[in-house]
Amino acid sequence: MTVFTFFANLYGLVLGFFLSTYARTLSLFTRSARRRSVHAQLSAAGTFEEWQEAAEHLDVVLGKDAWRRNPASKQYDYRMISERLEALNKAHAEEDVAGMVNLLRSGMLRNLGNMCHRNLYCRSYAGTKLLIEEYVRTVEASLSYIAELPPSALPPQTKLDILHDTRSSFGRTSLILQGGAIFGLYHIGVVKALFLRNLLPRIITGTGVGALIAALVCIHTDAELPGFLCGEGIDLSAFAGKEKGGIKRKLLRIIRTGYLLDVGVIERCVRANVGDLTFEEAYQRTKRVLNITLAEKNGEGGTDIPGLLNHITTPNVLIYTAACASNASGGLYRAVELLCKDHNGDVVPYTSTLPQINTPSSQASGAHASPGRLSSRKYGDPRSSPHARVAELFNVNHFIVSQARPYIAPFISPAHTHSTSSSFYKLLGLEIRHRLQQIDTLGLLPAGIRKFLIDDLVPGSGITVVPDLGWSDFEMLVENPTRERVGYWVAKGERSIWPVVGEVEVRCGVEFCLERLWEEVRSRQPGAEERRRRRETGGQQM
């Protein structure tokens, strides 16, 4: 080899190295630019359809679409899911009704084969494994096939029995709206996004400002909800004239009354939107199960007020007073008195309709607590919390939690964990709550702080969504709601749901399909029209 040949080869190697490095660097920058472009499309999406299209495009850019198409994963039993999918398709093709029913009944689990594992929903923007999504769709189609069979193939009562038992086995979902000040308007957007995708649970539980939103949602029928969820259907006249000077007015109120906020304004606003409907009347009207939680109870010597108010525990209580009472805690508002309708339809204090319980201490002092006053309620066991009570009463084993408390939401990572930017805050929040629980175990935690700690314990599995908060959002905490603010927070609530729609469909799609089919088959039963008329006139509840 000559010297010339040696240097020529060396030059070729060096040139090839630099060209290859340049090409890889250019590809990296190009790919990064494409990624930023698609991320911008996600941020700019005005509807779920636009967001989903951008998410699918981003998956292709990042190569995550290949992960979706590949069914294999250590996170779930993909072989079992695949086998059951094949068996359902075979039973349908052969019109084997008995085989299909057996397959459905034996596999009616929300987390079958661990397919609800959280890691299966943070690898891709557009959804999870295609095998899981196809399996859920096939189960829903199989249930619909059974429900639509003619009476000659499957008697209506047998259909009802199958759907009822399967529905009971699968369990139900409750949407929980928690908190928090003006951030609570965010819950409207969460409800709107779920409703538009037919994923809104019939059981809704509210705490604090979440109770106000839950009340507004549960008094509206499906036909009425779109008008309310756009934000235009909310009466905000109670806040008229209070748009400015909020901080000064609230500081003066603390000096004069000892309370930060004026519960009278909240009462007027909620009553203007809810009226004097009771829990039972609202349930008969919409068939939505409204639950409002109280972290307080009557003082010593008074009749204990339930920690969970709904059409079963407190059917005659006026919803607007329950929603306000859920907010009147922690020193923010003055105490609120629960009102109800007596047997004559007259509005009276709730506790006046119940026997007073005198404790030894109250008998000794000759004093009785005012039935309208509420004192701190302590849940020593999470299983006795209001959310555990919801699970017991309504067969709930799954929760979708919309968390808007301003002192908690920043420390919770969104359910979609594609980004780790909030990991530090999440770990910090978990550490703080862990230390608080340790202090509480020693009995040293103040009642006010303990209320906030225990209120947020939600038993069972589920999905938690939080608003994407910026520093400017916290400047609104002392502001009163306006039309513009409502629209702002509704949009923020919708956007928080879009990334988890795929996960909600997997977790809840079968449940909502069962509920719909059960109602349809039941409505075709003899006497269904008479039962409907009884419900509408307040007669026998079916």
mmCIF file of N, CA and C in Angstrom, residues 41 249 294 401 463 513:
data_model
loop_
_atom_site.group_PDB
_atom_site.id
_atom_site.type_symbol
_atom_site.label_atom_id
_atom_site.label_comp_id
_atom_site.label_asym_id
_atom_site.label_seq_id
_atom_site.Cartn_x
_atom_site.Cartn_y
_atom_site.Cartn_z
ATOM 1 N N GLN A 41 -49.167 21.134 18.235
ATOM 2 C CA GLN A 41 -50.517 20.800 17.769
ATOM 3 C C GLN A 41 -51.376 20.264 18.911
ATOM 4 N N ARG A 249 -61.887 43.251 50.456
ATOM 5 C CA ARG A 249 -63.185 42.886 51.014
ATOM 6 C C ARG A 249 -63.057 41.649 51.905
ATOM 7 N N LEU A 294 -69.655 15.461 53.870
ATOM 8 C CA LEU A 294 -69.434 16.437 54.932
ATOM 9 C C LEU A 294 -68.300 15.933 55.803
ATOM 10 N N VAL A 401 -61.131 10.556 39.860
ATOM 11 C CA VAL A 401 -61.005 11.669 40.805
ATOM 12 C C VAL A 401 -60.531 12.912 40.067
ATOM 13 N N ILE A 463 -58.478 6.638 38.523
ATOM 14 C CA ILE A 463 -57.702 7.601 37.747
ATOM 15 C C ILE A 463 -57.850 8.957 38.422
ATOM 16 N N CYS A 513 -71.627 0.177 28.942
ATOM 17 C CA CYS A 513 -72.372 -0.625 27.975
ATOM 18 C C CYS A 513 -73.392 -1.506 28.705
#
